[in-house]
Amino acid sequence: MIQESTEKIKEIIEDDVWGTLKKFLDLGYQFGEGEKSIHITVGLLLLLTLAFLLTSTILQGIRRFFTRKMEVDDKLKFISIFKFIKYLVYVVVILFTMSAAGINITILITASAALFVGLGLALQEIFQDIIGGVFIIVDKSLRVGDIIEIDNKVGKVFEIKLRTTRAITRDDKVIIIPNHKFISDIVYNYTQNHKTTREYIKLGVAYGSDVQLVTKILLEVIKTHRNVLKSPKPFVIFEDFGDSALMFSLNFYITDSFSDPRIKSELRYKIDAEFRNNNITIPFPQRDVHLFQQAPFQHSNVSNEGNNEKG
């Protein structure tokens, strides 16, 4: 009796419950005929929905894992790239789901391959910029407020995006820098380690000048400037005996290297005034030209001498 009841329950489940559910899942529309036909069913749509939900959950978990230690601004920059990855994964999920449902996707993949190759070649540099932006944000190699030098131009970074970085130059012009430049080119970051930078002014004085007095004047001038740090201390280097002058460099430390040209200009004004007060000359390039007197050049007319001999 028990065995017969069990078999009846099994038959009811297989025939009635599962059969009804299977018929419901098989409901749909068929497009085309033969091997190339596409059958869209309720089961396939439910499978796609579940795949989308599962994929979205996994991608959200991955995004939170990678951005958990980032600042709010950096997290917002990753929204667009994660959206692109999500759409790309959705396309892959759709293709695999259709293939698992028995739909031949070979023709679709073959037709789309050429399109993806063309898009990849056209967007190659854009992808490089985005990868560069990801590296900048992740490894913190560049921050807003950093002072950089690229292509012999100095700028202060005020915005970092996934594709480009924007900086303002010393003459208030905006440079838009593709992020792949920070990977392929040499970029000087003046404030990567700290805001303090060492600057210098080169100058020359006439031969015969008191070099100790020159050093004393330079150090006194640098001490009076409000933007020059007292520590580390400024120092003077007697660099070389030049062709026309004794060469010195005044080295000092500042915390605002973006205003470096203005600070150097103010120091040059003061140095020039102090040199004038102490009769120290800043020479201009000189060259000595020596003329050697030789015997006058004797010119002879060969053709005339030949005619005279014949005559």
mmCIF file of C-alpha atoms in Angstrom:
data_model
loop_
_atom_site.group_PDB
_atom_site.id
_atom_site.type_symbol
_atom_site.label_atom_id
_atom_site.label_comp_id
_atom_site.label_asym_id
_atom_site.label_seq_id
_atom_site.Cartn_x
_atom_site.Cartn_y
_atom_site.Cartn_z
ATOM 1 C CA MET A 1 0.000 0.000 0.000
ATOM 2 C CA ILE A 2 2.697 2.460 0.990
ATOM 3 C CA GLN A 3 4.671 1.727 -2.159
ATOM 4 C CA GLU A 4 1.566 2.197 -4.331
ATOM 5 C CA SER A 5 0.794 5.528 -2.639
ATOM 6 C CA THR A 6 4.333 6.693 -3.170
ATOM 7 C CA GLU A 7 4.225 5.829 -6.836
ATOM 8 C CA LYS A 8 0.886 7.606 -7.271
ATOM 9 C CA ILE A 9 2.257 10.757 -5.605
ATOM 10 C CA LYS A 10 5.333 10.541 -7.833
ATOM 11 C CA GLU A 11 3.162 10.208 -10.922
ATOM 12 C CA ILE A 12 1.016 13.152 -9.866
ATOM 13 C CA ILE A 13 4.100 15.341 -9.314
ATOM 14 C CA GLU A 14 5.712 14.302 -12.597
ATOM 15 C CA ASP A 15 2.617 14.407 -14.723
ATOM 16 C CA ASP A 16 0.560 17.173 -13.193
ATOM 17 C CA VAL A 17 2.846 19.600 -11.310
ATOM 18 C CA TRP A 18 6.084 19.306 -13.277
ATOM 19 C CA GLY A 19 4.234 18.744 -16.542
ATOM 20 C CA THR A 20 2.148 21.871 -16.036
ATOM 21 C CA LEU A 21 5.242 23.883 -15.056
ATOM 22 C CA LYS A 22 7.142 22.575 -18.081
ATOM 23 C CA LYS A 23 4.295 23.484 -20.403
ATOM 24 C CA PHE A 24 4.224 26.964 -18.898
ATOM 25 C CA LEU A 25 8.015 27.385 -19.331
ATOM 26 C CA ASP A 26 7.784 26.173 -22.938
ATOM 27 C CA LEU A 27 5.205 28.791 -23.857
ATOM 28 C CA GLY A 28 6.527 31.351 -26.342
ATOM 29 C CA TYR A 29 6.994 32.337 -29.959
ATOM 30 C CA GLN A 30 9.069 30.775 -32.681
ATOM 31 C CA PHE A 31 10.772 32.880 -35.346
ATOM 32 C CA GLY A 32 11.902 31.204 -38.548
ATOM 33 C CA GLU A 33 11.912 27.574 -39.529
ATOM 34 C CA GLY A 34 14.342 24.709 -39.416
ATOM 35 C CA GLU A 35 17.780 24.890 -37.817
ATOM 36 C CA LYS A 36 17.907 28.668 -38.031
ATOM 37 C CA SER A 37 14.681 29.139 -36.085
ATOM 38 C CA ILE A 38 14.686 30.994 -32.781
ATOM 39 C CA HIS A 39 12.251 29.932 -30.072
ATOM 40 C CA ILE A 40 11.659 32.576 -27.366
ATOM 41 C CA THR A 41 10.048 30.926 -24.342
ATOM 42 C CA VAL A 42 8.984 31.943 -20.842
ATOM 43 C CA GLY A 43 11.716 29.713 -19.442
ATOM 44 C CA LEU A 44 14.371 31.475 -21.511
ATOM 45 C CA LEU A 45 13.157 34.886 -20.338
ATOM 46 C CA LEU A 46 13.184 33.750 -16.702
ATOM 47 C CA LEU A 47 16.685 32.338 -17.156
ATOM 48 C CA LEU A 48 17.882 35.645 -18.609
ATOM 49 C CA THR A 49 16.290 37.574 -15.720
ATOM 50 C CA LEU A 50 17.983 35.367 -13.129
ATOM 51 C CA ALA A 51 21.308 35.676 -14.975
ATOM 52 C CA PHE A 52 20.985 39.479 -15.002
ATOM 53 C CA LEU A 53 20.183 39.622 -11.288
ATOM 54 C CA LEU A 54 23.066 37.324 -10.404
ATOM 55 C CA THR A 55 25.494 39.232 -12.654
ATOM 56 C CA SER A 56 24.418 42.610 -11.234
ATOM 57 C CA THR A 57 24.892 41.369 -7.659
ATOM 58 C CA ILE A 58 28.361 40.000 -8.411
ATOM 59 C CA LEU A 59 29.447 43.216 -10.186
ATOM 60 C CA GLN A 60 28.219 45.371 -7.303
ATOM 61 C CA GLY A 61 30.215 43.236 -4.893
ATOM 62 C CA ILE A 62 33.341 43.586 -7.060
ATOM 63 C CA ARG A 63 32.880 47.365 -7.317
ATOM 64 C CA ARG A 64 32.491 47.734 -3.556
ATOM 65 C CA PHE A 65 35.561 45.571 -2.980
ATOM 66 C CA PHE A 66 37.799 47.658 -5.269
ATOM 67 C CA THR A 67 36.465 51.062 -4.186
ATOM 68 C CA ARG A 68 36.057 50.448 -0.459
ATOM 69 C CA LYS A 69 39.164 52.451 0.463
ATOM 70 C CA MET A 70 38.683 55.237 -2.090
ATOM 71 C CA GLU A 71 37.416 58.721 -1.417
ATOM 72 C CA VAL A 72 33.895 59.698 -2.504
ATOM 73 C CA ASP A 73 35.135 61.685 -5.541
ATOM 74 C CA ASP A 74 37.240 58.764 -6.761
ATOM 75 C CA LYS A 75 34.322 56.343 -6.340
ATOM 76 C CA LEU A 76 32.122 58.544 -8.506
ATOM 77 C CA LYS A 77 34.728 58.477 -11.276
ATOM 78 C CA PHE A 78 34.451 54.685 -11.429
ATOM 79 C CA ILE A 79 30.691 54.691 -11.975
ATOM 80 C CA SER A 80 30.971 55.139 -15.749
ATOM 81 C CA ILE A 81 33.616 52.457 -16.218
ATOM 82 C CA PHE A 82 31.671 49.946 -14.130
ATOM 83 C CA LYS A 83 28.556 50.699 -16.151
ATOM 84 C CA PHE A 84 30.487 49.938 -19.334
ATOM 85 C CA ILE A 85 31.772 46.670 -17.840
ATOM 86 C CA LYS A 86 28.235 45.788 -16.672
ATOM 87 C CA TYR A 87 26.776 46.255 -20.165
ATOM 88 C CA LEU A 88 29.583 44.233 -21.703
ATOM 89 C CA VAL A 89 29.002 41.400 -19.218
ATOM 90 C CA TYR A 90 25.268 41.555 -19.911
ATOM 91 C CA VAL A 91 25.912 40.959 -23.616
ATOM 92 C CA VAL A 92 28.110 37.964 -22.792
ATOM 93 C CA VAL A 93 25.464 36.591 -20.403
ATOM 94 C CA ILE A 94 22.751 36.932 -23.042
ATOM 95 C CA LEU A 95 24.857 35.050 -25.608
ATOM 96 C CA PHE A 96 25.723 32.230 -23.198
ATOM 97 C CA THR A 97 22.128 31.946 -21.999
ATOM 98 C CA MET A 98 20.835 31.757 -25.572
ATOM 99 C CA SER A 99 23.469 29.154 -26.397
ATOM 100 C CA ALA A 100 22.526 27.119 -23.308
ATOM 101 C CA ALA A 101 18.886 27.284 -24.390
ATOM 102 C CA GLY A 102 19.781 25.641 -27.693
ATOM 103 C CA ILE A 103 19.846 28.747 -29.891
ATOM 104 C CA ASN A 104 22.587 28.823 -32.519
ATOM 105 C CA ILE A 105 24.535 32.048 -31.876
ATOM 106 C CA THR A 106 27.426 31.356 -34.278
ATOM 107 C CA ILE A 107 26.040 33.655 -36.979
ATOM 108 C CA LEU A 108 25.460 36.417 -34.444
ATOM 109 C CA ILE A 109 29.005 36.154 -33.052
ATOM 110 C CA THR A 110 30.528 36.073 -36.546
ATOM 111 C CA ALA A 111 28.607 39.168 -37.614
ATOM 112 C CA SER A 112 29.485 41.116 -34.478
ATOM 113 C CA ALA A 113 33.196 40.148 -34.428
ATOM 114 C CA ALA A 114 34.099 42.497 -37.293
ATOM 115 C CA LEU A 115 32.142 45.293 -35.629
ATOM 116 C CA PHE A 116 33.962 44.827 -32.313
ATOM 117 C CA VAL A 117 37.370 44.742 -34.042
ATOM 118 C CA GLY A 118 36.601 48.002 -35.838
ATOM 119 C CA LEU A 119 35.388 49.645 -32.645
ATOM 120 C CA GLY A 120 38.468 48.418 -30.793
ATOM 121 C CA LEU A 121 40.831 49.971 -33.328
ATOM 122 C CA ALA A 122 38.875 53.236 -33.422
ATOM 123 C CA LEU A 123 38.669 53.523 -29.645
ATOM 124 C CA GLN A 124 42.161 52.244 -28.893
ATOM 125 C CA GLU A 125 43.513 55.578 -27.645
ATOM 126 C CA ILE A 126 40.381 56.232 -25.602
ATOM 127 C CA PHE A 127 40.834 52.866 -23.871
ATOM 128 C CA GLN A 128 44.461 53.768 -23.149
ATOM 129 C CA ASP A 129 43.315 57.042 -21.575
ATOM 130 C CA ILE A 130 40.749 55.224 -19.416
ATOM 131 C CA ILE A 131 43.323 52.659 -18.283
ATOM 132 C CA GLY A 132 45.695 55.523 -17.457
ATOM 133 C CA GLY A 133 42.932 57.214 -15.450
ATOM 134 C CA VAL A 134 42.296 53.996 -13.504
ATOM 135 C CA PHE A 135 45.999 53.685 -12.654
ATOM 136 C CA ILE A 136 46.161 57.326 -11.539
ATOM 137 C CA ILE A 137 43.194 56.916 -9.204
ATOM 138 C CA VAL A 138 44.253 53.527 -7.818
ATOM 139 C CA ASP A 139 47.969 54.134 -7.179
ATOM 140 C CA LYS A 140 47.570 57.846 -6.268
ATOM 141 C CA SER A 141 50.423 58.845 -8.592
ATOM 142 C CA LEU A 142 48.636 62.156 -9.202
ATOM 143 C CA ARG A 143 46.352 64.220 -6.964
ATOM 144 C CA VAL A 144 44.350 67.403 -7.288
ATOM 145 C CA GLY A 145 46.627 70.288 -6.318
ATOM 146 C CA ASP A 146 49.836 68.636 -7.567
ATOM 147 C CA ILE A 147 52.175 70.801 -9.637
ATOM 148 C CA ILE A 148 53.412 68.956 -12.713
ATOM 149 C CA GLU A 149 55.643 69.640 -15.696
ATOM 150 C CA ILE A 150 54.825 67.970 -19.014
ATOM 151 C CA ASP A 151 56.041 68.958 -22.474
ATOM 152 C CA ASN A 152 57.991 71.859 -20.889
ATOM 153 C CA LYS A 153 54.778 73.324 -19.422
ATOM 154 C CA VAL A 154 54.115 73.699 -15.704
ATOM 155 C CA GLY A 155 50.560 73.414 -14.406
ATOM 156 C CA LYS A 156 48.577 72.865 -11.215
ATOM 157 C CA VAL A 157 46.130 69.942 -11.411
ATOM 158 C CA PHE A 158 42.546 70.898 -10.552
ATOM 159 C CA GLU A 159 40.539 67.985 -12.009
ATOM 160 C CA ILE A 160 41.256 64.307 -12.665
ATOM 161 C CA LYS A 161 38.796 62.304 -14.772
ATOM 162 C CA LEU A 162 38.945 58.800 -16.179
ATOM 163 C CA ARG A 163 39.970 59.973 -19.664
ATOM 164 C CA THR A 164 41.676 63.348 -19.140
ATOM 165 C CA THR A 165 43.395 65.433 -16.494
ATOM 166 C CA ARG A 166 43.069 69.206 -16.391
ATOM 167 C CA ALA A 167 45.664 71.627 -15.088
ATOM 168 C CA ILE A 168 45.979 75.408 -15.045
ATOM 169 C CA THR A 169 49.257 76.981 -16.156
ATOM 170 C CA ARG A 170 51.104 79.926 -14.651
ATOM 171 C CA ASP A 171 49.531 82.226 -17.235
ATOM 172 C CA ASP A 172 45.980 81.037 -16.329
ATOM 173 C CA LYS A 173 45.524 78.751 -19.333
ATOM 174 C CA VAL A 174 43.957 75.312 -19.009
ATOM 175 C CA ILE A 175 45.830 72.243 -20.275
ATOM 176 C CA ILE A 176 43.745 69.153 -21.068
ATOM 177 C CA ILE A 177 46.089 66.165 -20.780
ATOM 178 C CA PRO A 178 45.092 62.668 -22.033
ATOM 179 C CA ASN A 179 45.728 60.235 -19.191
ATOM 180 C CA HIS A 180 47.847 57.884 -21.326
ATOM 181 C CA LYS A 181 50.525 60.619 -21.233
ATOM 182 C CA PHE A 182 51.144 59.790 -17.570
ATOM 183 C CA ILE A 183 51.954 56.206 -18.573
ATOM 184 C CA SER A 184 53.986 56.670 -21.760
ATOM 185 C CA ASP A 185 55.712 60.046 -21.180
ATOM 186 C CA ILE A 186 58.059 61.426 -18.534
ATOM 187 C CA VAL A 187 56.122 63.700 -16.179
ATOM 188 C CA TYR A 188 57.732 65.772 -13.411
ATOM 189 C CA ASN A 189 55.600 65.993 -10.261
ATOM 190 C CA TYR A 190 56.964 68.824 -8.121
ATOM 191 C CA THR A 191 54.781 67.995 -5.120
ATOM 192 C CA GLN A 192 54.541 64.187 -5.183
ATOM 193 C CA ASN A 193 56.495 63.707 -1.940
ATOM 194 C CA HIS A 194 55.786 67.059 -0.270
ATOM 195 C CA LYS A 195 55.055 70.683 -1.119
ATOM 196 C CA THR A 196 58.585 71.911 -0.371
ATOM 197 C CA THR A 197 60.841 72.295 -3.425
ATOM 198 C CA ARG A 198 64.384 73.580 -3.859
ATOM 199 C CA GLU A 199 64.792 76.378 -6.388
ATOM 200 C CA TYR A 200 67.844 78.344 -7.501
ATOM 201 C CA ILE A 201 68.955 81.517 -9.224
ATOM 202 C CA LYS A 202 72.094 81.519 -11.358
ATOM 203 C CA LEU A 203 74.160 84.674 -11.750
ATOM 204 C CA GLY A 204 77.659 85.833 -12.628
ATOM 205 C CA VAL A 205 79.894 88.619 -11.272
ATOM 206 C CA ALA A 206 82.921 90.237 -12.838
ATOM 207 C CA TYR A 207 86.376 88.784 -12.351
ATOM 208 C CA GLY A 208 88.126 90.528 -9.447
ATOM 209 C CA SER A 209 84.942 90.802 -7.346
ATOM 210 C CA ASP A 210 85.092 89.878 -3.646
ATOM 211 C CA VAL A 211 83.505 86.404 -3.681
ATOM 212 C CA GLN A 212 82.969 86.417 0.098
ATOM 213 C CA LEU A 213 81.088 89.707 -0.153
ATOM 214 C CA VAL A 214 78.990 88.294 -3.004
ATOM 215 C CA THR A 215 78.074 85.269 -0.886
ATOM 216 C CA LYS A 216 77.200 87.477 2.109
ATOM 217 C CA ILE A 217 74.947 89.757 0.021
ATOM 218 C CA LEU A 218 73.102 86.826 -1.552
ATOM 219 C CA LEU A 219 72.380 85.231 1.835
ATOM 220 C CA GLU A 220 71.204 88.540 3.322
ATOM 221 C CA VAL A 221 68.862 89.137 0.393
ATOM 222 C CA ILE A 222 67.328 85.666 0.582
ATOM 223 C CA LYS A 223 66.685 85.982 4.336
ATOM 224 C CA THR A 224 64.468 89.025 3.839
ATOM 225 C CA HIS A 225 62.015 87.359 1.442
ATOM 226 C CA ARG A 226 58.766 86.283 3.119
ATOM 227 C CA ASN A 227 58.138 83.258 0.869
ATOM 228 C CA VAL A 228 61.549 81.637 1.373
ATOM 229 C CA LEU A 229 61.771 79.021 4.123
ATOM 230 C CA LYS A 230 64.212 79.528 6.974
ATOM 231 C CA SER A 231 64.647 75.769 7.287
ATOM 232 C CA PRO A 232 66.157 74.101 5.340
ATOM 233 C CA LYS A 233 68.606 77.002 5.176
ATOM 234 C CA PRO A 234 69.408 78.746 1.883
ATOM 235 C CA PHE A 235 72.950 78.322 0.599
ATOM 236 C CA VAL A 236 75.253 79.665 -2.102
ATOM 237 C CA ILE A 237 77.408 77.589 -4.457
ATOM 238 C CA PHE A 238 80.410 79.027 -6.298
ATOM 239 C CA GLU A 239 79.809 76.994 -9.427
ATOM 240 C CA ASP A 240 82.543 77.800 -11.935
ATOM 241 C CA PHE A 241 85.003 80.226 -13.484
ATOM 242 C CA GLY A 242 83.033 81.190 -16.560
ATOM 243 C CA ASP A 243 84.264 82.703 -19.820
ATOM 244 C CA SER A 244 83.222 86.200 -18.803
ATOM 245 C CA ALA A 245 82.194 85.921 -15.131
ATOM 246 C CA LEU A 246 82.474 84.082 -11.846
ATOM 247 C CA MET A 247 79.374 81.868 -11.725
ATOM 248 C CA PHE A 248 77.262 81.519 -8.547
ATOM 249 C CA SER A 249 73.928 79.876 -7.724
ATOM 250 C CA LEU A 250 71.645 80.945 -4.890
ATOM 251 C CA ASN A 251 69.698 77.908 -3.632
ATOM 252 C CA PHE A 252 66.598 78.206 -1.446
ATOM 253 C CA TYR A 253 63.430 76.334 -0.455
ATOM 254 C CA ILE A 254 59.803 77.360 -0.972
ATOM 255 C CA THR A 255 56.364 75.772 -0.471
ATOM 256 C CA ASP A 256 54.712 77.382 -3.488
ATOM 257 C CA SER A 257 56.636 76.282 -6.566
ATOM 258 C CA PHE A 258 53.713 77.366 -8.743
ATOM 259 C CA SER A 259 54.651 81.013 -7.933
ATOM 260 C CA ASP A 260 58.336 80.275 -8.511
ATOM 261 C CA PRO A 261 58.869 82.804 -11.389
ATOM 262 C CA ARG A 262 57.410 85.686 -9.334
ATOM 263 C CA ILE A 263 59.555 84.873 -6.300
ATOM 264 C CA LYS A 264 62.702 84.638 -8.435
ATOM 265 C CA SER A 265 61.900 87.961 -10.100
ATOM 266 C CA GLU A 266 61.571 89.723 -6.737
ATOM 267 C CA LEU A 267 64.889 88.248 -5.598
ATOM 268 C CA ARG A 268 66.668 89.355 -8.777
ATOM 269 C CA TYR A 269 65.466 92.950 -8.244
ATOM 270 C CA LYS A 270 66.893 92.942 -4.717
ATOM 271 C CA ILE A 271 70.168 91.308 -5.775
ATOM 272 C CA ASP A 272 70.677 93.847 -8.546
ATOM 273 C CA ALA A 273 70.056 96.752 -6.126
ATOM 274 C CA GLU A 274 72.470 95.367 -3.501
ATOM 275 C CA PHE A 275 75.165 94.695 -6.093
ATOM 276 C CA ARG A 276 74.882 98.296 -7.308
ATOM 277 C CA ASN A 277 75.216 99.608 -3.724
ATOM 278 C CA ASN A 278 78.368 97.516 -3.205
ATOM 279 C CA ASN A 279 79.910 98.217 -6.644
ATOM 280 C CA ILE A 280 79.680 94.600 -7.764
ATOM 281 C CA THR A 281 79.339 94.279 -11.516
ATOM 282 C CA ILE A 282 77.302 91.710 -13.385
ATOM 283 C CA PRO A 283 79.240 91.486 -16.652
ATOM 284 C CA PHE A 284 77.960 90.780 -20.125
ATOM 285 C CA PRO A 285 79.727 88.250 -22.409
ATOM 286 C CA GLN A 286 83.049 89.579 -23.697
ATOM 287 C CA ARG A 287 85.466 88.435 -26.375
ATOM 288 C CA ASP A 288 89.009 89.644 -27.036
ATOM 289 C CA VAL A 289 89.871 90.042 -30.721
ATOM 290 C CA HIS A 290 93.594 90.155 -31.576
ATOM 291 C CA LEU A 291 94.737 91.554 -34.973
ATOM 292 C CA PHE A 292 98.149 90.553 -36.304
ATOM 293 C CA GLN A 293 99.828 92.935 -38.792
ATOM 294 C CA GLN A 294 101.383 91.150 -41.786
ATOM 295 C CA ALA A 295 103.266 92.292 -44.899
ATOM 296 C CA PRO A 296 100.970 93.737 -47.605
ATOM 297 C CA PHE A 297 99.808 91.295 -50.230
ATOM 298 C CA GLN A 298 101.782 91.595 -53.511
ATOM 299 C CA HIS A 299 99.513 91.364 -56.530
ATOM 300 C CA SER A 300 100.981 90.431 -59.880
ATOM 301 C CA ASN A 301 99.293 90.251 -63.274
ATOM 302 C CA VAL A 302 100.520 86.986 -64.809
ATOM 303 C CA SER A 303 98.875 87.568 -68.188
ATOM 304 C CA ASN A 304 100.531 91.004 -68.634
ATOM 305 C CA GLU A 305 103.970 89.618 -67.752
ATOM 306 C CA GLY A 306 103.572 86.929 -70.389
ATOM 307 C CA ASN A 307 102.660 89.472 -73.079
ATOM 308 C CA ASN A 308 105.683 91.627 -72.190
ATOM 309 C CA GLU A 309 108.016 88.675 -72.565
ATOM 310 C CA LYS A 310 106.586 87.873 -76.000
ATOM 311 C CA GLY A 311 107.001 91.445 -77.108
#
